[in-house]
mmCIF file of C-alpha atoms and ligand atoms in Angstrom:
data_model
loop_
_atom_site.group_PDB
_atom_site.id
_atom_site.type_symbol
_atom_site.label_atom_id
_atom_site.label_comp_id
_atom_site.label_asym_id
_atom_site.label_seq_id
_atom_site.Cartn_x
_atom_site.Cartn_y
_atom_site.Cartn_z
ATOM 1 C CA MET A 64 -44.147 5.160 -103.487
ATOM 2 C CA HIS A 65 -46.869 5.547 -106.092
ATOM 3 C CA ILE A 66 -47.007 4.411 -109.727
ATOM 4 C CA SER A 67 -48.874 7.024 -111.771
ATOM 5 C CA ALA A 68 -51.862 6.168 -113.960
ATOM 6 C CA GLU A 69 -49.889 7.492 -116.949
ATOM 7 C CA LEU A 70 -47.079 5.015 -116.315
ATOM 8 C CA ARG A 71 -49.522 2.134 -115.774
ATOM 9 C CA GLN A 72 -51.121 2.928 -119.153
ATOM 10 C CA LEU A 73 -47.841 3.275 -120.937
ATOM 11 C CA PHE A 74 -46.646 0.013 -119.400
ATOM 12 C CA ALA A 75 -49.799 -1.725 -120.651
ATOM 13 C CA ARG A 76 -49.462 -0.556 -124.250
ATOM 14 C CA ALA A 77 -45.744 0.065 -124.869
ATOM 15 C CA LYS A 78 -44.020 -2.054 -127.511
ATOM 16 C CA ARG A 79 -40.389 -1.005 -127.195
ATOM 17 C CA VAL A 80 -39.010 -0.891 -123.676
ATOM 18 C CA LEU A 81 -35.425 -0.474 -122.529
ATOM 19 C CA VAL A 82 -34.173 -1.370 -119.057
ATOM 20 C CA LEU A 83 -30.774 -0.175 -117.845
ATOM 21 C CA THR A 84 -29.574 -1.839 -114.651
ATOM 22 C CA GLY A 85 -26.703 -1.295 -112.264
ATOM 23 C CA ALA A 86 -25.320 -2.803 -109.080
ATOM 24 C CA GLY A 87 -28.468 -1.909 -107.099
ATOM 25 C CA VAL A 88 -30.540 -4.518 -108.962
ATOM 26 C CA SER A 89 -28.303 -7.198 -107.448
ATOM 27 C CA ALA A 90 -28.121 -5.630 -103.977
ATOM 28 C CA GLU A 91 -31.033 -7.683 -102.645
ATOM 29 C CA SER A 92 -29.235 -10.831 -103.828
ATOM 30 C CA GLY A 93 -26.373 -9.861 -101.526
ATOM 31 C CA VAL A 94 -24.008 -8.302 -104.076
ATOM 32 C CA PRO A 95 -22.365 -5.202 -102.583
ATOM 33 C CA THR A 96 -22.733 -1.999 -104.619
ATOM 34 C CA PHE A 97 -19.733 0.112 -105.581
ATOM 35 C CA ARG A 98 -20.742 3.466 -104.202
ATOM 36 C CA GLY A 99 -22.574 4.378 -101.040
ATOM 37 C CA GLY A 100 -21.363 1.656 -98.690
ATOM 38 C CA GLY A 101 -20.879 -2.058 -99.231
ATOM 39 C CA ASN A 102 -17.774 -4.038 -98.517
ATOM 40 C CA THR A 103 -16.217 -4.261 -101.981
ATOM 41 C CA ALA A 104 -15.528 -0.530 -102.067
ATOM 42 C CA VAL A 105 -12.116 -1.326 -100.587
ATOM 43 C CA TRP A 106 -10.048 -4.468 -101.178
ATOM 44 C CA LYS A 107 -6.908 -4.969 -99.070
ATOM 45 C CA GLY A 108 -6.672 -1.232 -98.542
ATOM 46 C CA MET A 109 -7.107 -0.405 -102.238
ATOM 47 C CA ARG A 110 -10.159 1.484 -103.534
ATOM 48 C CA PHE A 111 -12.071 -0.516 -106.145
ATOM 49 C CA ASP A 112 -11.295 2.022 -108.858
ATOM 50 C CA VAL A 113 -7.574 1.429 -108.178
ATOM 51 C CA ILE A 114 -7.679 -2.382 -108.196
ATOM 52 C CA SER A 115 -10.310 -2.477 -111.004
ATOM 53 C CA SER A 116 -8.176 -0.431 -113.370
ATOM 54 C CA ALA A 117 -6.235 -0.938 -116.561
ATOM 55 C CA GLU A 118 -3.078 0.259 -114.746
ATOM 56 C CA MET A 119 -3.380 -2.540 -112.181
ATOM 57 C CA VAL A 120 -3.688 -5.169 -114.943
ATOM 58 C CA GLU A 121 -0.344 -3.876 -116.279
ATOM 59 C CA ARG A 122 1.309 -3.568 -112.884
ATOM 60 C CA ASP A 123 0.025 -6.517 -110.838
ATOM 61 C CA LEU A 124 -2.165 -8.987 -112.747
ATOM 62 C CA PRO A 125 -1.993 -11.631 -109.958
ATOM 63 C CA ALA A 126 -3.500 -9.102 -107.509
ATOM 64 C CA VAL A 127 -6.287 -8.348 -109.988
ATOM 65 C CA TRP A 128 -6.978 -12.101 -110.302
ATOM 66 C CA GLU A 129 -6.993 -12.520 -106.532
ATOM 67 C CA TRP A 130 -9.670 -9.824 -106.267
ATOM 68 C CA PHE A 131 -11.814 -11.271 -109.055
ATOM 69 C CA ASP A 132 -11.386 -14.884 -107.852
ATOM 70 C CA TYR A 133 -12.571 -13.779 -104.431
ATOM 71 C CA ARG A 134 -15.630 -12.099 -105.963
ATOM 72 C CA ARG A 135 -16.512 -15.144 -108.098
ATOM 73 C CA ASP A 136 -16.341 -17.368 -105.013
ATOM 74 C CA PHE A 137 -18.631 -14.931 -103.239
ATOM 75 C CA LEU A 138 -21.096 -14.738 -106.169
ATOM 76 C CA ASN A 139 -21.228 -18.520 -106.461
ATOM 77 C CA GLU A 140 -23.404 -18.634 -103.350
ATOM 78 C CA LEU A 141 -25.875 -15.965 -104.528
ATOM 79 C CA THR A 142 -29.092 -16.232 -106.540
ATOM 80 C CA PRO A 143 -31.276 -13.811 -108.524
ATOM 81 C CA ASN A 144 -33.884 -11.783 -106.596
ATOM 82 C CA PRO A 145 -37.473 -10.737 -107.495
ATOM 83 C CA ALA A 146 -36.170 -7.765 -109.523
ATOM 84 C CA HIS A 147 -34.139 -10.022 -111.851
ATOM 85 C CA PHE A 148 -37.108 -12.395 -112.237
ATOM 86 C CA GLU A 149 -39.590 -9.586 -112.931
ATOM 87 C CA ILE A 150 -37.349 -8.090 -115.640
ATOM 88 C CA ALA A 151 -36.970 -11.567 -117.185
ATOM 89 C CA ARG A 152 -40.786 -11.832 -117.361
ATOM 90 C CA TRP A 153 -40.934 -8.557 -119.297
ATOM 91 C CA GLN A 154 -39.409 -10.332 -122.315
ATOM 92 C CA GLU A 155 -42.741 -12.063 -122.827
ATOM 93 C CA ARG A 156 -44.740 -8.936 -122.131
ATOM 94 C CA PHE A 157 -43.279 -6.466 -124.640
ATOM 95 C CA ALA A 158 -42.738 -6.820 -128.384
ATOM 96 C CA GLU A 159 -39.164 -5.560 -127.962
ATOM 97 C CA LEU A 160 -37.494 -5.549 -124.577
ATOM 98 C CA THR A 161 -33.857 -4.482 -124.448
ATOM 99 C CA LEU A 162 -32.027 -5.258 -121.234
ATOM 100 C CA VAL A 163 -28.760 -3.370 -120.836
ATOM 101 C CA THR A 164 -26.727 -4.044 -117.727
ATOM 102 C CA GLN A 165 -23.577 -2.599 -116.235
ATOM 103 C CA ASN A 166 -23.369 -5.641 -113.985
ATOM 104 C CA ILE A 167 -20.849 -8.383 -114.547
ATOM 105 C CA ASP A 168 -22.442 -10.937 -112.178
ATOM 106 C CA GLY A 169 -24.582 -12.876 -114.696
ATOM 107 C CA LEU A 170 -27.645 -12.819 -112.391
ATOM 108 C CA HIS A 171 -30.004 -11.500 -115.120
ATOM 109 C CA GLN A 172 -29.178 -14.529 -117.286
ATOM 110 C CA GLN A 173 -29.588 -16.839 -114.289
ATOM 111 C CA ALA A 174 -33.088 -15.407 -113.826
ATOM 112 C CA GLY A 175 -33.909 -16.231 -117.464
ATOM 113 C CA SER A 176 -33.119 -13.037 -119.360
ATOM 114 C CA ARG A 177 -31.793 -13.680 -122.855
ATOM 115 C CA GLU A 178 -29.757 -11.387 -125.121
ATOM 116 C CA VAL A 179 -28.555 -9.225 -122.245
ATOM 117 C CA ILE A 180 -26.349 -6.381 -123.445
ATOM 118 C CA GLU A 181 -23.451 -6.468 -120.983
ATOM 119 C CA LEU A 182 -21.697 -3.115 -121.192
ATOM 120 C CA HIS A 183 -18.976 -3.957 -118.670
ATOM 121 C CA GLY A 184 -18.269 -7.603 -119.509
ATOM 122 C CA ASN A 185 -18.753 -10.713 -117.391
ATOM 123 C CA ILE A 186 -16.884 -11.884 -114.305
ATOM 124 C CA TRP A 187 -17.331 -15.521 -115.352
ATOM 125 C CA ARG A 188 -15.095 -15.076 -118.416
ATOM 126 C CA ALA A 189 -11.326 -14.711 -118.823
ATOM 127 C CA ARG A 190 -9.775 -13.046 -121.875
ATOM 128 C CA CYS A 191 -6.315 -13.289 -123.384
ATOM 129 C CA THR A 192 -4.352 -10.051 -122.955
ATOM 130 C CA ALA A 193 -2.775 -10.589 -126.386
ATOM 131 C CA CYS A 194 -5.128 -12.307 -128.849
ATOM 132 C CA GLY A 195 -8.486 -11.713 -127.145
ATOM 133 C CA ALA A 196 -9.522 -15.400 -126.973
ATOM 134 C CA THR A 197 -12.079 -15.918 -124.192
ATOM 135 C CA TYR A 198 -12.526 -18.733 -121.663
ATOM 136 C CA SER A 199 -15.572 -19.526 -119.554
ATOM 137 C CA MET A 200 -15.013 -19.926 -115.824
ATOM 138 C CA VAL A 201 -18.517 -21.282 -115.167
ATOM 139 C CA GLN A 202 -17.956 -24.591 -113.358
ATOM 140 C CA GLN A 203 -14.410 -24.789 -114.685
ATOM 141 C CA GLN A 204 -10.990 -23.378 -113.901
ATOM 142 C CA ARG A 205 -9.385 -20.965 -116.331
ATOM 143 C CA PRO A 206 -6.194 -22.204 -118.017
ATOM 144 C CA ASP A 207 -2.918 -20.827 -116.597
ATOM 145 C CA ALA A 208 -2.270 -19.027 -119.875
ATOM 146 C CA CYS A 209 -3.947 -18.607 -123.271
ATOM 147 C CA LEU A 210 -4.303 -21.955 -125.064
ATOM 148 C CA GLU A 211 -4.028 -20.176 -128.426
ATOM 149 C CA CYS A 212 -0.941 -18.046 -127.909
ATOM 150 C CA GLY A 213 0.451 -18.673 -124.398
ATOM 151 C CA GLU A 214 0.053 -15.081 -123.200
ATOM 152 C CA PRO A 215 -1.496 -14.222 -119.791
ATOM 153 C CA LEU A 216 -5.268 -14.090 -119.248
ATOM 154 C CA ARG A 217 -7.198 -11.330 -117.495
ATOM 155 C CA PRO A 218 -10.813 -10.974 -116.345
ATOM 156 C CA ASP A 219 -13.105 -10.180 -119.315
ATOM 157 C CA VAL A 220 -14.522 -7.084 -117.656
ATOM 158 C CA VAL A 221 -14.315 -3.407 -118.566
ATOM 159 C CA LEU A 222 -12.137 -1.558 -116.088
ATOM 160 C CA PHE A 223 -11.878 2.209 -115.665
ATOM 161 C CA GLY A 224 -10.318 3.867 -118.672
ATOM 162 C CA GLU A 225 -10.951 0.867 -120.918
ATOM 163 C CA MET A 226 -13.133 0.695 -123.991
ATOM 164 C CA LEU A 227 -16.468 -1.101 -123.823
ATOM 165 C CA PRO A 228 -16.888 -4.331 -125.870
ATOM 166 C CA PRO A 229 -17.101 -3.403 -129.561
ATOM 167 C CA GLY A 230 -20.680 -2.746 -130.651
ATOM 168 C CA ALA A 231 -22.290 -3.137 -127.198
ATOM 169 C CA PHE A 232 -22.873 0.545 -126.483
ATOM 170 C CA GLU A 233 -23.777 1.252 -130.103
ATOM 171 C CA LEU A 234 -26.531 -1.407 -130.006
ATOM 172 C CA ALA A 235 -27.805 -0.155 -126.644
ATOM 173 C CA ALA A 236 -27.829 3.451 -127.891
ATOM 174 C CA ALA A 237 -29.733 2.454 -131.039
ATOM 175 C CA ARG A 238 -32.387 0.717 -128.906
ATOM 176 C CA ALA A 239 -32.519 3.682 -126.502
ATOM 177 C CA SER A 240 -33.217 6.047 -129.365
ATOM 178 C CA VAL A 241 -36.359 4.144 -130.396
ATOM 179 C CA CYS A 242 -37.814 3.022 -127.051
ATOM 180 C CA GLU A 243 -41.093 4.422 -125.696
ATOM 181 C CA LEU A 244 -40.416 3.556 -122.075
ATOM 182 C CA CYS A 245 -37.046 3.444 -120.319
ATOM 183 C CA PHE A 246 -36.444 2.044 -116.828
ATOM 184 C CA VAL A 247 -33.259 2.965 -114.990
ATOM 185 C CA VAL A 248 -32.851 0.527 -112.114
ATOM 186 C CA GLY A 249 -30.276 0.505 -109.328
ATOM 187 C CA THR A 250 -27.550 2.632 -110.827
ATOM 188 C CA SER A 251 -25.927 5.776 -109.466
ATOM 189 C CA ALA A 252 -25.667 6.869 -113.137
ATOM 190 C CA LEU A 253 -22.187 8.263 -112.624
ATOM 191 C CA VAL A 254 -20.250 6.033 -115.007
ATOM 192 C CA TYR A 255 -20.234 6.879 -118.686
ATOM 193 C CA PRO A 256 -21.075 6.000 -121.393
ATOM 194 C CA ALA A 257 -23.736 3.793 -119.699
ATOM 195 C CA ALA A 258 -25.272 6.759 -117.871
ATOM 196 C CA GLY A 259 -25.808 8.449 -121.246
ATOM 197 C CA LEU A 260 -28.416 5.886 -122.357
ATOM 198 C CA PRO A 261 -31.392 7.339 -120.420
ATOM 199 C CA GLU A 262 -30.434 10.766 -121.779
ATOM 200 C CA ILE A 263 -30.597 9.348 -125.322
ATOM 201 C CA ALA A 264 -34.001 7.775 -124.581
ATOM 202 C CA LYS A 265 -35.338 10.989 -123.070
ATOM 203 C CA ALA A 266 -34.114 13.101 -125.982
ATOM 204 C CA ALA A 267 -35.894 10.710 -128.356
ATOM 205 C CA GLY A 268 -39.177 11.193 -126.498
ATOM 206 C CA ALA A 269 -39.272 8.148 -124.211
ATOM 207 C CA TYR A 270 -40.875 8.218 -120.755
ATOM 208 C CA VAL A 271 -37.979 7.654 -118.340
ATOM 209 C CA VAL A 272 -38.566 5.972 -114.977
ATOM 210 C CA GLU A 273 -36.016 5.563 -112.213
ATOM 211 C CA VAL A 274 -36.196 2.799 -109.582
ATOM 212 C CA ASN A 275 -33.805 3.468 -106.719
ATOM 213 C CA PRO A 276 -34.058 3.994 -102.953
ATOM 214 C CA GLU A 277 -31.831 7.093 -103.309
ATOM 215 C CA ARG A 278 -31.838 10.084 -105.632
ATOM 216 C CA THR A 279 -29.161 9.945 -108.325
ATOM 217 C CA ALA A 280 -27.431 12.090 -110.905
ATOM 218 C CA LEU A 281 -30.286 11.194 -113.246
ATOM 219 C CA SER A 282 -33.338 11.745 -111.033
ATOM 220 C CA SER A 283 -34.062 15.244 -112.288
ATOM 221 C CA LEU A 284 -34.094 14.051 -115.921
ATOM 222 C CA CYS A 285 -36.644 11.321 -115.176
ATOM 223 C CA ASP A 286 -40.369 11.631 -115.847
ATOM 224 C CA GLU A 287 -41.090 9.512 -112.787
ATOM 225 C CA VAL A 288 -38.978 8.440 -109.825
ATOM 226 C CA LEU A 289 -40.072 5.306 -107.977
ATOM 227 C CA THR A 290 -38.310 5.533 -104.644
ATOM 228 C CA GLY A 291 -37.669 2.063 -103.270
ATOM 229 C CA LYS A 292 -35.816 -1.200 -103.671
ATOM 230 C CA ALA A 293 -35.898 -2.821 -107.097
ATOM 231 C CA GLY A 294 -37.033 -6.173 -105.679
ATOM 232 C CA GLU A 295 -40.023 -4.513 -104.050
ATOM 233 C CA VAL A 296 -40.962 -1.929 -106.709
ATOM 234 C CA LEU A 297 -40.678 -3.932 -109.955
ATOM 235 C CA PRO A 298 -43.041 -6.762 -108.922
ATOM 236 C CA LEU A 299 -45.748 -4.093 -108.445
ATOM 237 C CA PHE A 300 -46.020 -3.932 -112.254
ATOM 238 C CA GLN A 301 -47.279 -7.526 -112.457
HETATM 239 C C1 BJW B 227 -30.471 0.161 -105.230
HETATM 240 C C2 BJW B 227 -30.706 -0.816 -104.270
HETATM 241 C C3 BJW B 227 -31.859 -1.626 -104.413
HETATM 242 C C4 BJW B 227 -28.874 0.228 -103.772
HETATM 243 N N1 BJW B 227 -32.656 -1.433 -105.455
HETATM 244 N N2 BJW B 227 -31.282 0.345 -106.236
HETATM 245 C C5 BJW B 227 -16.510 11.902 -118.649
HETATM 246 C C6 BJW B 227 -15.814 12.555 -117.662
HETATM 247 C C7 BJW B 227 -14.820 11.910 -116.918
HETATM 248 C C8 BJW B 227 -14.532 10.583 -117.118
HETATM 249 C C9 BJW B 227 -15.238 9.934 -118.090
HETATM 250 C C10 BJW B 227 -16.202 10.577 -118.854
HETATM 251 N N3 BJW B 227 -16.710 9.697 -119.727
HETATM 252 C C11 BJW B 227 -16.130 8.503 -119.498
HETATM 253 C C12 BJW B 227 -15.208 8.642 -118.523
HETATM 254 C C13 BJW B 227 -14.348 7.633 -117.917
HETATM 255 C C14 BJW B 227 -15.082 6.666 -117.052
HETATM 256 C C15 BJW B 227 -16.168 7.326 -116.215
HETATM 257 O O1 BJW B 227 -17.356 7.314 -116.516
HETATM 258 N N4 BJW B 227 -15.791 7.885 -115.097
HETATM 259 C C16 BJW B 227 -16.780 8.509 -114.214
HETATM 260 C C17 BJW B 227 -16.623 7.959 -112.804
HETATM 261 C C18 BJW B 227 -16.695 9.983 -114.353
HETATM 262 N N5 BJW B 227 -15.651 5.657 -117.930
HETATM 263 C C19 BJW B 227 -14.900 4.671 -118.384
HETATM 264 O O2 BJW B 227 -13.712 4.575 -118.107
HETATM 265 C C20 BJW B 227 -15.592 3.683 -119.297
HETATM 266 N N6 BJW B 227 -14.854 3.563 -120.495
HETATM 267 C C21 BJW B 227 -14.862 4.506 -121.432
HETATM 268 O O3 BJW B 227 -15.477 5.529 -121.300
HETATM 269 O O4 BJW B 227 -14.094 4.210 -122.531
HETATM 270 C C22 BJW B 227 -13.729 5.258 -123.414
HETATM 271 C C23 BJW B 227 -12.510 5.883 -122.811
HETATM 272 C C24 BJW B 227 -11.322 5.214 -122.831
HETATM 273 C C25 BJW B 227 -10.184 5.791 -122.275
HETATM 274 C C26 BJW B 227 -10.285 7.035 -121.659
HETATM 275 C C27 BJW B 227 -11.510 7.707 -121.620
HETATM 276 C C28 BJW B 227 -12.641 7.114 -122.212
HETATM 277 C C29 BJW B 227 -15.558 2.294 -118.672
HETATM 278 C C30 BJW B 227 -16.292 2.239 -117.405
HETATM 279 C C31 BJW B 227 -16.118 0.837 -116.788
HETATM 280 C C32 BJW B 227 -16.707 0.778 -115.408
HETATM 281 N N7 BJW B 227 -16.242 -0.378 -114.757
HETATM 282 C C33 BJW B 227 -16.762 -0.703 -113.437
HETATM 283 C C34 BJW B 227 -15.894 -1.792 -112.787
HETATM 284 C C35 BJW B 227 -16.129 -3.155 -113.444
HETATM 285 C C36 BJW B 227 -15.182 -4.174 -112.919
HETATM 286 C C37 BJW B 227 -15.430 -4.489 -111.469
HETATM 287 O O5 BJW B 227 -16.551 -4.849 -111.109
HETATM 288 O O6 BJW B 227 -14.490 -4.399 -110.694
HETATM 289 O O7 BJW B 227 -18.124 -1.079 -113.523
HETATM 290 S S1 BJW B 227 -16.821 0.699 -112.352
HETATM 291 C C38 BJW B 227 -18.275 0.251 -111.519
HETATM 292 O O8 BJW B 227 -19.236 1.322 -111.731
HETATM 293 C C39 BJW B 227 -18.811 -0.994 -112.264
HETATM 294 C C40 BJW B 227 -20.253 -0.600 -112.465
HETATM 295 O O9 BJW B 227 -20.791 -1.309 -113.575
HETATM 296 C C41 BJW B 227 -20.204 0.875 -112.667
HETATM 297 C C42 BJW B 227 -21.503 1.567 -112.427
HETATM 298 O O10 BJW B 227 -21.880 1.477 -111.074
HETATM 299 P P1 BJW B 227 -23.410 1.284 -110.708
HETATM 300 O O11 BJW B 227 -23.922 0.037 -111.285
HETATM 301 O O12 BJW B 227 -24.157 2.517 -111.014
HETATM 302 O O13 BJW B 227 -23.322 1.029 -109.121
HETATM 303 P P2 BJW B 227 -23.190 2.091 -107.914
HETATM 304 O O14 BJW B 227 -22.655 1.355 -106.763
HETATM 305 O O15 BJW B 227 -22.501 3.319 -108.339
HETATM 306 O O16 BJW B 227 -24.706 2.502 -107.619
HETATM 307 C C43 BJW B 227 -25.614 1.575 -107.053
HETATM 308 C C44 BJW B 227 -26.986 2.234 -107.008
HETATM 309 O O17 BJW B 227 -27.927 1.262 -106.579
HETATM 310 C C45 BJW B 227 -27.090 3.409 -106.023
HETATM 311 O O18 BJW B 227 -27.709 4.491 -106.689
HETATM 312 C C46 BJW B 227 -27.969 2.865 -104.905
HETATM 313 O O19 BJW B 227 -28.806 3.866 -104.327
HETATM 314 C C47 BJW B 227 -28.795 1.852 -105.651
HETATM 315 N N8 BJW B 227 -29.376 0.762 -104.845
HETATM 316 N N9 BJW B 227 -29.736 -0.814 -103.303
HETATM 317 C C48 BJW B 227 -32.397 -0.472 -106.312
HETATM 318 N N10 BJW B 227 -32.186 -2.648 -103.484
HETATM 319 ZN ZN1 ZN B 228 -4.114 -15.562 -126.674
#
């Protein structure tokens, strides 16, 4: 793995930088990824795209809660890794750093990142299925039902076939279209619209860099591919 002189220079002088992260950035913290192995790919015989779906919320909300409660318990024991901490440091380094994540684990915020654009929601929040009121589950239990209207709660995450939180993608896309440097870290880049952000950045003239131990759907679009683990590659920019 080699970081080019061009990238080093750009990194030293860039003002607007966008980082898109996926499950791979949390892999070294112990969070299983969705694709390419890992033990959350199947839950009680169901593929994750079956249990993490809008249909399952309709059909069997208690099963969906069981799956997300299990994952919160699991995440409770985990901490951010050097990749999360390095990205958090970049806030101080660049005039405008935009961090966009597909992850729902909250590890970027735990590492000190502020104003994280969470495209797929947050596992530590519950949301009312009727009125949309939200409830934090950080160090507290969720209520049995919505305190505003009495209707059932669901995890405040974006499941397959659901819309992203209003405005989140639009803000990320606006930042992508003006960034000079775009890092794509630890995502298979298969899930849209998130995977469209590096394409927007590239079309607007940004230098696009991928950090991933494997090649992805996006590798051929990138100006530079840094093959390796996020927690090992990103600290090399220090
Ligand atoms: C490392 C590493 C290390 C390992 N260091 N790297 C066009 C065609 C067909 C369908 C669609 C389309 N456009 C949109 C859709 C529908 C769908 C979609 O994209 N489907 C595709 C699969 C084709 N998109 C949606 O449904 C989205 N909504 C939407 O588009 O709304 C409008 C709409 C509404 C109704 C109908 C149609 C459109 C919503 C997507 C929500 C995704 N939700 C999930 C689950 C969240 C809840 C949960 O956790 O259970 O989000 S899916 C799952 O995938 C999760 C992730 O955020 C997301 C992305 O995965 P990610 O992060 O890339 O992880 P992996 O595992 O795939 O990859 C890990 C990578 O890390 C690998 O590359 C490894 O090599 C690497 N790695 N160790 C660095 N140490
Ligand atoms: Zn409600």
